[in-house]
Amino acid sequence: MLLAAVGLPDPACADADNWIGQPSLTRYSPADTDAHPYSFSVLALEDGQIYVGNSDGLLRYFGQRWQRIPMPGAGAARSLAFGADGKVYVGGYQNFGVLKRGVDGRNEILSLESGFFPDSVGAPLGEVWDTAAVADGVYFATSRQIFFVGYDGRQASISLPGKLLAMFSPGGPPVVVLRDRRMFQLHGKELRPWLTAAGRVRGLVRQGPSQYWLLTDTGNLYRIDGDQAVPREHAAEAMLKTANPYTMIALPDGGYAIGTLSGDIVRVNADFTSYSVWPTGPAPVLGLAVDRENHLWAATETDIVRMSLSEAWSLIDRSHGLRGGVTHAAEYQGRLYVSTSVGLFGAIRDDSGAARFETVALAQNEVNDLVATPIGLLLGAREGIYLWRDQQLLPLVGDMLVWRLIPVPICPGAHLRGRGHRAGCARPPGRGLCGRPAVQRSQLPLR
């Protein structure tokens, strides 16, 4: 048993948010969902259920299991909304409906378009691109018409004055955007002219009674106040210009997530002054939603992705330049250091601002623990204890296999002692014990 006791003041602390990497990520492929890889939209409910609009129908995720619910006519589920009546509404291809439990206890989609086309088999709708729920019912948007179904059974249809680009649900009245960039607010059965956008609108989120952020597919950002849209420069503008934004949602922390056709998810803060890029793969990100456990779900053209938004968890791996098995991490003088089985790595920023790692010391040597102190960064390694300071490595104790370093208070008149499996800080007899175990060696066999 090898022990090393280190008496230190409290370690210096730094802002860990400076070195957040990519969130932990889970992929759900067709092998998991038993469905087509192409997904369009995501809806997260407060009870933990996740619904995904997919080429093979509506997918439901609950209790770590996937269920596929066929659409009428075995078509795709394109758009989703959660109604004020507590039901899930689905826009598909040539149809739209509501999710209900059948007489056999199974989930099924009840068609609602038949009330508008009673004499036809299959409505001439095409894609139902967007679905928006309001206080008294649900709107279903096709390329040329919008259909309204009230929770009380009322029905109405609204002809569009041009071809639809998108219908947004930013909070307040739904917003209809046409391909000629005209924007309308939808009040009941009335389309009220609002603005003419400067580009193809891909994101619209509400900030106040009449304030919005508007994002175009070229990454241009506008601040809307009433009927005025003012362009705003922002940190992610150059990156988004080539990434092609497709969808944007507000996040619980006040920031925003932007899904792009390049396959990246871009997370920006509340005032768009900083951002981070989370690659999900080459497939376009078409839909986003946040669940009750603070996971961000993304519907893409090849799979479904779930990412943790928790500040406590973040993934930094080989794609960031790390090598070997990670043993510990610590911040020292504003820089993140990671110890691995093949050396000490330090974080740097690349041109995009993302974290990357380079070897800084003990290359190809096992480093087991790190402790940041006011005098330097202590390393516990296979060959002993080292101090990293001023970009130099200083050996302190050699010929010792160190597994763990634990800071202990320095007590006046005290000394460090080690016996058996413990080392501690003790006063002379009769004056009590000060501190706690300083170092403990794992009893697992070594390689």
GROMACS .gro file of N, CA and C in nm, residues 119-271:
model
  459
  119ASP      N    1  -6.667   1.393  -4.863
  119ASP     CA    2  -6.697   1.312  -4.981
  119ASP      C    3  -6.573   1.253  -5.047
  120SER      N    4  -6.457   1.272  -4.986
  120SER     CA    5  -6.334   1.224  -5.048
  120SER      C    6  -6.267   1.120  -4.960
  121VAL      N    7  -6.194   1.032  -5.024
  121VAL     CA    8  -6.113   0.935  -4.953
  121VAL      C    9  -5.970   0.984  -4.957
  122GLY      N   10  -5.924   1.037  -4.846
  122GLY     CA   11  -5.793   1.100  -4.844
  122GLY      C   12  -5.804   1.244  -4.887
  123ALA      N   13  -5.771   1.334  -4.800
  123ALA     CA   14  -5.786   1.476  -4.829
  123ALA      C   15  -5.674   1.525  -4.921
  124PRO      N   16  -5.705   1.617  -5.014
  124PRO     CA   17  -5.601   1.672  -5.104
  124PRO      C   18  -5.520   1.780  -5.034
  125LEU      N   19  -5.446   1.741  -4.933
  125LEU     CA   20  -5.376   1.837  -4.848
  125LEU      C   21  -5.228   1.849  -4.879
  126GLY      N   22  -5.166   1.740  -4.920
  126GLY     CA   23  -5.021   1.738  -4.926
  126GLY      C   24  -4.965   1.732  -4.785
  127GLU      N   25  -4.849   1.791  -4.766
  127GLU     CA   26  -4.786   1.791  -4.634
  127GLU      C   27  -4.857   1.889  -4.540
  128VAL      N   28  -4.880   1.845  -4.418
  128VAL     CA   29  -4.925   1.936  -4.312
  128VAL      C   30  -4.797   1.981  -4.241
  129TRP      N   31  -4.742   2.092  -4.287
  129TRP     CA   32  -4.607   2.131  -4.248
  129TRP      C   33  -4.594   2.167  -4.100
  130ASP      N   34  -4.695   2.236  -4.048
  130ASP     CA   35  -4.685   2.284  -3.910
  130ASP      C   36  -4.819   2.269  -3.840
  131THR      N   37  -4.812   2.246  -3.710
  131THR     CA   38  -4.930   2.233  -3.625
  131THR      C   39  -4.911   2.325  -3.504
  132ALA      N   40  -5.012   2.405  -3.472
  132ALA     CA   41  -5.001   2.502  -3.363
  132ALA      C   42  -5.125   2.494  -3.275
  133ALA      N   43  -5.105   2.477  -3.145
  133ALA     CA   44  -5.216   2.471  -3.050
  133ALA      C   45  -5.234   2.606  -2.982
  134VAL      N   46  -5.359   2.649  -2.968
  134VAL     CA   47  -5.392   2.772  -2.896
  134VAL      C   48  -5.496   2.739  -2.789
  135ALA      N   49  -5.549   2.841  -2.723
  135ALA     CA   50  -5.636   2.818  -2.608
  135ALA      C   51  -5.765   2.746  -2.643
  136ASP      N   52  -5.818   2.768  -2.764
  136ASP     CA   53  -5.949   2.710  -2.798
  136ASP      C   54  -5.944   2.605  -2.907
  137GLY      N   55  -5.825   2.571  -2.958
  137GLY     CA   56  -5.818   2.469  -3.062
  137GLY      C   57  -5.680   2.458  -3.123
  138VAL      N   58  -5.675   2.395  -3.240
  138VAL     CA   59  -5.547   2.364  -3.305
  138VAL      C   60  -5.552   2.403  -3.452
  139TYR      N   61  -5.444   2.464  -3.501
  139TYR     CA   62  -5.429   2.499  -3.642
  139TYR      C   63  -5.337   2.397  -3.710
  140PHE      N   64  -5.375   2.358  -3.832
  140PHE     CA   65  -5.293   2.269  -3.915
  140PHE      C   66  -5.263   2.343  -4.045
  141ALA      N   67  -5.135   2.363  -4.076
  141ALA     CA   68  -5.095   2.445  -4.190
  141ALA      C   69  -5.044   2.360  -4.305
  142THR      N   70  -5.106   2.375  -4.423
  142THR     CA   71  -5.058   2.315  -4.547
  142THR      C   72  -5.001   2.425  -4.635
  143SER      N   73  -4.960   2.391  -4.754
  143SER     CA   74  -4.896   2.490  -4.841
  143SER      C   75  -4.988   2.604  -4.879
  144ARG      N   76  -5.119   2.578  -4.891
  144ARG     CA   77  -5.212   2.680  -4.939
  144ARG      C   78  -5.326   2.712  -4.843
  145GLN      N   79  -5.345   2.630  -4.739
  145GLN     CA   80  -5.456   2.651  -4.647
  145GLN      C   81  -5.416   2.621  -4.504
  146ILE      N   82  -5.490   2.681  -4.412
  146ILE     CA   83  -5.478   2.649  -4.270
  146ILE      C   84  -5.614   2.601  -4.221
  147PHE      N   85  -5.615   2.489  -4.152
  147PHE     CA   86  -5.738   2.430  -4.100
  147PHE      C   87  -5.739   2.443  -3.948
  148PHE      N   88  -5.854   2.484  -3.894
  148PHE     CA   89  -5.869   2.499  -3.750
  148PHE      C   90  -5.972   2.399  -3.699
  149VAL      N   91  -5.936   2.329  -3.590
  149VAL     CA   92  -6.028   2.238  -3.523
  149VAL      C   93  -6.034   2.279  -3.377
  150GLY      N   94  -6.152   2.320  -3.331
  150GLY     CA   95  -6.168   2.360  -3.193
  150GLY      C   96  -6.183   2.240  -3.101
  151TYR      N   97  -6.148   2.259  -2.976
  151TYR     CA   98  -6.165   2.151  -2.879
  151TYR      C   99  -6.312   2.116  -2.860
  152ASP      N  100  -6.400   2.211  -2.895
  152ASP     CA  101  -6.544   2.187  -2.884
  152ASP      C  102  -6.604   2.134  -3.013
  153GLY      N  103  -6.519   2.103  -3.114
  153GLY     CA  104  -6.567   2.048  -3.240
  153GLY      C  105  -6.584   2.150  -3.351
  154ARG      N  106  -6.569   2.278  -3.324
  154ARG     CA  107  -6.581   2.380  -3.429
  154ARG      C  108  -6.473   2.359  -3.535
  155GLN      N  109  -6.505   2.398  -3.658
  155GLN     CA  110  -6.410   2.386  -3.768
  155GLN      C  111  -6.408   2.513  -3.850
  156ALA      N  112  -6.292   2.542  -3.908
  156ALA     CA  113  -6.279   2.657  -3.997
  156ALA      C  114  -6.158   2.634  -4.087
  157SER      N  115  -6.162   2.691  -4.206
  157SER     CA  116  -6.047   2.686  -4.297
  157SER      C  117  -6.014   2.827  -4.343
  158ILE      N  118  -5.886   2.851  -4.363
  158ILE     CA  119  -5.835   2.983  -4.399
  158ILE      C  120  -5.747   2.968  -4.522
  159SER      N  121  -5.782   3.035  -4.630
  159SER     CA  122  -5.700   3.031  -4.751
  159SER      C  123  -5.584   3.130  -4.736
  160LEU      N  124  -5.466   3.086  -4.776
  160LEU     CA  125  -5.348   3.170  -4.765
  160LEU      C  126  -5.333   3.256  -4.891
  161PRO      N  127  -5.285   3.380  -4.877
  161PRO     CA  128  -5.265   3.467  -4.994
  161PRO      C  129  -5.136   3.439  -5.069
  162GLY      N  130  -5.070   3.333  -5.036
  162GLY     CA  131  -4.947   3.291  -5.102
  162GLY      C  132  -4.905   3.156  -5.049
  163LYS      N  133  -4.793   3.105  -5.096
  163LYS     CA  134  -4.747   2.973  -5.054
  163LYS      C  135  -4.679   2.981  -4.918
  164LEU      N  136  -4.711   2.885  -4.832
  164LEU     CA  137  -4.659   2.884  -4.695
  164LEU      C  138  -4.510   2.854  -4.691
  165LEU      N  139  -4.438   2.929  -4.608
  165LEU     CA  140  -4.302   2.893  -4.570
  165LEU      C  141  -4.303   2.819  -4.437
  166ALA      N  142  -4.368   2.878  -4.336
  166ALA     CA  143  -4.375   2.814  -4.204
  166ALA      C  144  -4.481   2.882  -4.120
  167MET      N  145  -4.530   2.808  -4.021
  167MET     CA  146  -4.617   2.864  -3.918
  167MET      C  147  -4.548   2.843  -3.784
  168PHE      N  148  -4.532   2.951  -3.708
  168PHE     CA  149  -4.459   2.947  -3.582
  168PHE      C  150  -4.556   2.962  -3.464
  169SER      N  151  -4.516   2.901  -3.352
  169SER     CA  152  -4.590   2.915  -3.226
  169SER      C  153  -4.497   2.977  -3.123
  170PRO      N  154  -4.474   3.108  -3.131
  170PRO     CA  155  -4.375   3.170  -3.042
  170PRO      C  156  -4.430   3.207  -2.905
  171GLY      N  157  -4.559   3.178  -2.881
  171GLY     CA  158  -4.627   3.230  -2.763
  171GLY      C  159  -4.712   3.347  -2.809
  172GLY      N  160  -4.835   3.355  -2.762
  172GLY     CA  161  -4.926   3.452  -2.818
  172GLY      C  162  -4.986   3.397  -2.946
  173PRO      N  163  -5.031   3.482  -3.038
  173PRO     CA  164  -5.092   3.430  -3.161
  173PRO      C  165  -4.990   3.360  -3.249
  174PRO      N  166  -5.031   3.251  -3.318
  174PRO     CA  167  -4.941   3.190  -3.416
  174PRO      C  168  -4.904   3.291  -3.525
  175VAL      N  169  -4.786   3.271  -3.582
  175VAL     CA  170  -4.736   3.360  -3.687
  175VAL      C  171  -4.718   3.279  -3.815
  176VAL      N  172  -4.779   3.326  -3.923
  176VAL     CA  173  -4.772   3.261  -4.053
  176VAL      C  174  -4.676   3.339  -4.142
  177VAL      N  175  -4.578   3.270  -4.199
  177VAL     CA  176  -4.480   3.332  -4.288
  177VAL      C  177  -4.493   3.269  -4.425
  178LEU      N  178  -4.508   3.351  -4.527
  178LEU     CA  179  -4.519   3.303  -4.664
  178LEU      C  180  -4.382   3.304  -4.732
  179ARG      N  181  -4.375   3.234  -4.844
  179ARG     CA  182  -4.248   3.227  -4.915
  179ARG      C  183  -4.205   3.363  -4.973
  180ASP      N  184  -4.301   3.452  -4.992
  180ASP     CA  185  -4.263   3.587  -5.037
  180ASP      C  186  -4.223   3.676  -4.920
  181ARG      N  187  -4.208   3.615  -4.798
  181ARG     CA  188  -4.155   3.678  -4.677
  181ARG      C  189  -4.257   3.765  -4.604
  182ARG      N  190  -4.380   3.769  -4.650
  182ARG     CA  191  -4.482   3.839  -4.574
  182ARG      C  192  -4.517   3.759  -4.449
  183MET      N  193  -4.536   3.831  -4.340
  183MET     CA  194  -4.566   3.768  -4.212
  183MET      C  195  -4.703   3.816  -4.163
  184PHE      N  196  -4.779   3.721  -4.106
  184PHE     CA  197  -4.913   3.749  -4.056
  184PHE      C  198  -4.928   3.692  -3.916
  185GLN      N  199  -5.004   3.760  -3.833
  185GLN     CA  200  -5.045   3.703  -3.705
  185GLN      C  201  -5.185   3.645  -3.720
  186LEU      N  202  -5.203   3.527  -3.663
  186LEU     CA  203  -5.327   3.453  -3.681
  186LEU      C  204  -5.416   3.473  -3.558
  187HIS      N  205  -5.528   3.542  -3.579
  187HIS     CA  206  -5.625   3.566  -3.472
  187HIS      C  207  -5.758   3.503  -3.513
  188GLY      N  208  -5.792   3.391  -3.452
  188GLY     CA  209  -5.914   3.322  -3.492
  188GLY      C  210  -5.906   3.278  -3.636
  189LYS      N  211  -5.998   3.327  -3.720
  189LYS     CA  212  -5.997   3.295  -3.862
  189LYS      C  213  -5.937   3.409  -3.945
  190GLU      N  214  -5.875   3.506  -3.880
  190GLU     CA  215  -5.825   3.624  -3.948
  190GLU      C  216  -5.672   3.625  -3.954
  191LEU      N  217  -5.619   3.647  -4.074
  191LEU     CA  218  -5.476   3.669  -4.092
  191LEU      C  219  -5.450   3.819  -4.092
  192ARG      N  220  -5.382   3.869  -3.990
  192ARG     CA  221  -5.354   4.012  -3.981
  192ARG      C  222  -5.213   4.041  -4.028
  193PRO      N  223  -5.197   4.122  -4.134
  193PRO     CA  224  -5.062   4.155  -4.183
  193PRO      C  225  -4.977   4.214  -4.071
  194TRP      N  226  -4.850   4.172  -4.069
  194TRP     CA  227  -4.762   4.214  -3.960
  194TRP      C  228  -4.634   4.279  -4.015
  195LEU      N  229  -4.545   4.198  -4.073
  195LEU     CA  230  -4.416   4.247  -4.120
  195LEU      C  231  -4.383   4.182  -4.254
  196THR      N  232  -4.281   4.235  -4.319
  196THR     CA  233  -4.217   4.166  -4.431
  196THR      C  234  -4.074   4.138  -4.389
  197ALA      N  235  -4.038   4.011  -4.383
  197ALA     CA  236  -3.906   3.972  -4.334
  197ALA      C  237  -3.800   4.003  -4.438
  198ALA      N  238  -3.677   4.022  -4.391
  198ALA     CA  239  -3.565   4.051  -4.481
  198ALA      C  240  -3.504   3.924  -4.539
  199GLY      N  241  -3.546   3.808  -4.491
  199GLY     CA  242  -3.494   3.680  -4.540
  199GLY      C  243  -3.592   3.569  -4.508
  200ARG      N  244  -3.553   3.446  -4.539
  200ARG     CA  245  -3.638   3.331  -4.508
  200ARG      C  246  -3.633   3.304  -4.358
  201VAL      N  247  -3.746   3.314  -4.293
  201VAL     CA  248  -3.752   3.304  -4.148
  201VAL      C  249  -3.741   3.158  -4.105
  202ARG      N  250  -3.645   3.130  -4.014
  202ARG     CA  251  -3.628   2.994  -3.963
  202ARG      C  252  -3.641   2.987  -3.811
  203GLY      N  253  -3.644   3.101  -3.746
  203GLY     CA  254  -3.662   3.102  -3.601
  203GLY      C  255  -3.738   3.225  -3.558
  204LEU      N  256  -3.835   3.207  -3.466
  204LEU     CA  257  -3.911   3.320  -3.414
  204LEU      C  258  -3.947   3.287  -3.270
  205VAL      N  259  -3.892   3.361  -3.175
  205VAL     CA  260  -3.919   3.337  -3.033
  205VAL      C  261  -3.961   3.468  -2.968
  206ARG      N  262  -4.057   3.457  -2.879
  206ARG     CA  263  -4.115   3.576  -2.817
  206ARG      C  264  -4.036   3.617  -2.694
  207GLN      N  265  -4.017   3.749  -2.677
  207GLN     CA  266  -3.945   3.804  -2.562
  207GLN      C  267  -4.035   3.883  -2.469
  208GLY      N  268  -4.146   3.931  -2.518
  208GLY     CA  269  -4.238   4.013  -2.440
  208GLY      C  270  -4.369   4.024  -2.512
  209PRO      N  271  -4.460   4.110  -2.467
  209PRO     CA  272  -4.592   4.121  -2.532
  209PRO      C  273  -4.584   4.147  -2.681
  210SER      N  274  -4.486   4.227  -2.725
  210SER     CA  275  -4.472   4.255  -2.868
  210SER      C  276  -4.326   4.252  -2.913
  211GLN      N  277  -4.241   4.180  -2.837
  211GLN     CA  278  -4.098   4.172  -2.868
  211GLN      C  279  -4.062   4.028  -2.907
  212TYR      N  280  -3.982   4.015  -3.012
  212TYR     CA  281  -3.942   3.884  -3.063
  212TYR      C  282  -3.797   3.890  -3.111
  213TRP      N  283  -3.733   3.772  -3.112
  213TRP     CA  284  -3.612   3.751  -3.190
  213TRP      C  285  -3.652   3.678  -3.318
  214LEU      N  286  -3.600   3.723  -3.431
  214LEU     CA  287  -3.625   3.658  -3.560
  214LEU      C  288  -3.491   3.620  -3.620
  215LEU      N  289  -3.479   3.496  -3.665
  215LEU     CA  290  -3.355   3.445  -3.725
  215LEU      C  291  -3.384   3.395  -3.865
  216THR      N  292  -3.299   3.431  -3.962
  216THR     CA  293  -3.317   3.386  -4.099
  216THR      C  294  -3.227   3.265  -4.128
  217ASP      N  295  -3.249   3.205  -4.245
  217ASP     CA  296  -3.171   3.086  -4.281
  217ASP      C  297  -3.027   3.119  -4.316
  218THR      N  298  -2.992   3.247  -4.325
  218THR     CA  299  -2.852   3.286  -4.348
  218THR      C  300  -2.786   3.336  -4.220
  219GLY      N  301  -2.853   3.318  -4.106
  219GLY     CA  302  -2.794   3.353  -3.978
  219GLY      C  303  -2.813   3.497  -3.936
  220ASN      N  304  -2.890   3.575  -4.011
  220ASN     CA  305  -2.914   3.715  -3.974
  220ASN      C  306  -3.019   3.721  -3.863
  221LEU      N  307  -2.993   3.807  -3.765
  221LEU     CA  308  -3.079   3.818  -3.647
  221LEU      C  309  -3.146   3.955  -3.646
  222TYR      N  310  -3.275   3.955  -3.608
  222TYR     CA  311  -3.351   4.080  -3.600
  222TYR      C  312  -3.424   4.085  -3.467
  223ARG      N  313  -3.426   4.204  -3.410
  223ARG     CA  314  -3.503   4.229  -3.289
  223ARG      C  315  -3.633   4.299  -3.330
  224ILE      N  316  -3.746   4.233  -3.303
  224ILE     CA  317  -3.876   4.289  -3.339
  224ILE      C  318  -3.938   4.353  -3.216
  225ASP      N  319  -3.985   4.475  -3.233
  225ASP     CA  320  -4.060   4.544  -3.129
  225ASP      C  321  -4.182   4.606  -3.195
  226GLY      N  322  -4.299   4.550  -3.167
  226GLY     CA  323  -4.420   4.595  -3.235
  226GLY      C  324  -4.418   4.554  -3.380
  227ASP      N  325  -4.419   4.653  -3.470
  227ASP     CA  326  -4.412   4.623  -3.613
  227ASP      C  327  -4.281   4.669  -3.675
  228GLN      N  328  -4.177   4.683  -3.591
  228GLN     CA  329  -4.046   4.724  -3.638
  228GLN      C  330  -3.945   4.612  -3.614
  229ALA      N  331  -3.867   4.580  -3.718
  229ALA     CA  332  -3.762   4.479  -3.708
  229ALA      C  333  -3.627   4.546  -3.731
  230VAL      N  334  -3.539   4.537  -3.632
  230VAL     CA  335  -3.408   4.602  -3.639
  230VAL      C  336  -3.300   4.495  -3.643
  231PRO      N  337  -3.209   4.498  -3.742
  231PRO     CA  338  -3.102   4.397  -3.748
  231PRO      C  339  -3.007   4.409  -3.631
  232ARG      N  340  -2.959   4.295  -3.584
  232ARG     CA  341  -2.864   4.291  -3.473
  232ARG      C  342  -2.745   4.203  -3.511
  233GLU      N  343  -2.625   4.256  -3.494
  233GLU     CA  344  -2.508   4.171  -3.507
  233GLU      C  345  -2.500   4.079  -3.387
  234HIS      N  346  -2.446   3.959  -3.408
  234HIS     CA  347  -2.437   3.865  -3.296
  234HIS      C  348  -2.316   3.775  -3.313
  235ALA      N  349  -2.278   3.708  -3.205
  235ALA     CA  350  -2.152   3.632  -3.201
  235ALA      C  351  -2.149   3.518  -3.300
  236ALA      N  352  -2.263   3.451  -3.323
  236ALA     CA  353  -2.265   3.331  -3.407
  236ALA      C  354  -2.298   3.361  -3.553
  237GLU      N  355  -2.300   3.487  -3.592
  237GLU     CA  356  -2.347   3.524  -3.725
  237GLU      C  357  -2.266   3.459  -3.836
  238ALA      N  358  -2.135   3.468  -3.829
  238ALA     CA  359  -2.051   3.411  -3.936
  238ALA      C  360  -2.066   3.260  -3.943
  239MET      N  361  -2.071   3.195  -3.827
  239MET     CA  362  -2.084   3.050  -3.825
  239MET      C  363  -2.217   3.007  -3.884
  240LEU      N  364  -2.326   3.074  -3.845
  240LEU     CA  365  -2.460   3.035  -3.892
  240LEU      C  366  -2.481   3.064  -4.040
  241LYS      N  367  -2.406   3.157  -4.093
  241LYS     CA  368  -2.422   3.189  -4.235
  241LYS      C  369  -2.393   3.069  -4.323
  242THR      N  370  -2.295   2.988  -4.283
  242THR     CA  371  -2.261   2.868  -4.360
  242THR      C  372  -2.332   2.743  -4.309
  243ALA      N  373  -2.380   2.746  -4.184
  243ALA     CA  374  -2.445   2.628  -4.127
  243ALA      C  375  -2.591   2.616  -4.166
  244ASN      N  376  -2.655   2.726  -4.208
  244ASN     CA  377  -2.795   2.729  -4.251
  244ASN      C  378  -2.892   2.688  -4.141
  245PRO      N  379  -2.933   2.782  -4.056
  245PRO     CA  380  -3.032   2.752  -3.952
  245PRO      C  381  -3.163   2.701  -4.012
  246TYR      N  382  -3.224   2.606  -3.941
  246TYR     CA  383  -3.353   2.552  -3.987
  246TYR      C  384  -3.461   2.564  -3.880
  247THR      N  385  -3.422   2.554  -3.752
  247THR     CA  386  -3.521   2.562  -3.645
  247THR      C  387  -3.455   2.623  -3.522
  248MET      N  388  -3.535   2.687  -3.437
  248MET     CA  389  -3.482   2.750  -3.316
  248MET      C  390  -3.586   2.741  -3.205
  249ILE      N  391  -3.540   2.708  -3.083
  249ILE     CA  392  -3.629   2.705  -2.967
  249ILE      C  393  -3.563   2.778  -2.850
  250ALA      N  394  -3.646   2.824  -2.758
  250ALA     CA  395  -3.596   2.883  -2.634
  250ALA      C  396  -3.560   2.772  -2.536
  251LEU      N  397  -3.456   2.794  -2.456
  251LEU     CA  398  -3.411   2.698  -2.356
  251LEU      C  399  -3.449   2.745  -2.216
  252PRO      N  400  -3.458   2.653  -2.120
  252PRO     CA  401  -3.499   2.691  -1.984
  252PRO      C  402  -3.408   2.794  -1.918
  253ASP      N  403  -3.280   2.800  -1.958
  253ASP     CA  404  -3.187   2.893  -1.894
  253ASP      C  405  -3.193   3.034  -1.953
  254GLY      N  406  -3.283   3.056  -2.048
  254GLY     CA  407  -3.294   3.186  -2.111
  254GLY      C  408  -3.222   3.198  -2.243
  255GLY      N  409  -3.140   3.099  -2.278
  255GLY     CA  410  -3.072   3.098  -2.407
  255GLY      C  411  -3.156   3.031  -2.514
  256TYR      N  412  -3.090   2.994  -2.625
  256TYR     CA  413  -3.161   2.936  -2.738
  256TYR      C  414  -3.079   2.824  -2.801
  257ALA      N  415  -3.147   2.727  -2.859
  257ALA     CA  416  -3.083   2.622  -2.937
  257ALA      C  417  -3.128   2.636  -3.081
  258ILE      N  418  -3.032   2.629  -3.173
  258ILE     CA  419  -3.058   2.646  -3.315
  258ILE      C  420  -3.014   2.519  -3.387
  259GLY      N  421  -3.107   2.453  -3.454
  259GLY     CA  422  -3.075   2.337  -3.536
  259GLY      C  423  -3.043   2.380  -3.677
  260THR      N  424  -2.938   2.323  -3.736
  260THR     CA  425  -2.892   2.367  -3.867
  260THR      C  426  -2.894   2.253  -3.968
  261LEU      N  427  -2.893   2.290  -4.095
  261LEU     CA  428  -2.888   2.190  -4.202
  261LEU      C  429  -2.750   2.126  -4.212
  262SER      N  430  -2.649   2.184  -4.151
  262SER     CA  431  -2.515   2.125  -4.152
  262SER      C  432  -2.502   2.012  -4.051
  263GLY      N  433  -2.600   1.995  -3.963
  263GLY     CA  434  -2.595   1.891  -3.861
  263GLY      C  435  -2.550   1.939  -3.725
  264ASP      N  436  -2.517   2.066  -3.713
  264ASP     CA  437  -2.476   2.122  -3.584
  264ASP      C  438  -2.596   2.178  -3.508
  265ILE      N  439  -2.587   2.172  -3.375
  265ILE     CA  440  -2.678   2.247  -3.290
  265ILE      C  441  -2.596   2.359  -3.228
  266VAL      N  442  -2.645   2.480  -3.242
  266VAL     CA  443  -2.575   2.597  -3.190
  266VAL      C  444  -2.652   2.648  -3.069
  267ARG      N  445  -2.583   2.655  -2.956
  267ARG     CA  446  -2.644   2.708  -2.834
  267ARG      C  447  -2.593   2.850  -2.811
  268VAL      N  448  -2.685   2.946  -2.802
  268VAL     CA  449  -2.648   3.085  -2.779
  268VAL      C  450  -2.708   3.131  -2.646
  269ASN      N  451  -2.646   3.232  -2.586
  269ASN     CA  452  -2.699   3.285  -2.461
  269ASN      C  453  -2.815   3.380  -2.489
  270ALA      N  454  -2.874   3.436  -2.384
  270ALA     CA  455  -2.999   3.510  -2.397
  270ALA      C  456  -2.988   3.633  -2.487
  271ASP      N  457  -2.872   3.699  -2.488
  271ASP     CA  458  -2.857   3.818  -2.571
  271ASP      C  459  -2.769   3.795  -2.694
   0.00000   0.00000   0.00000
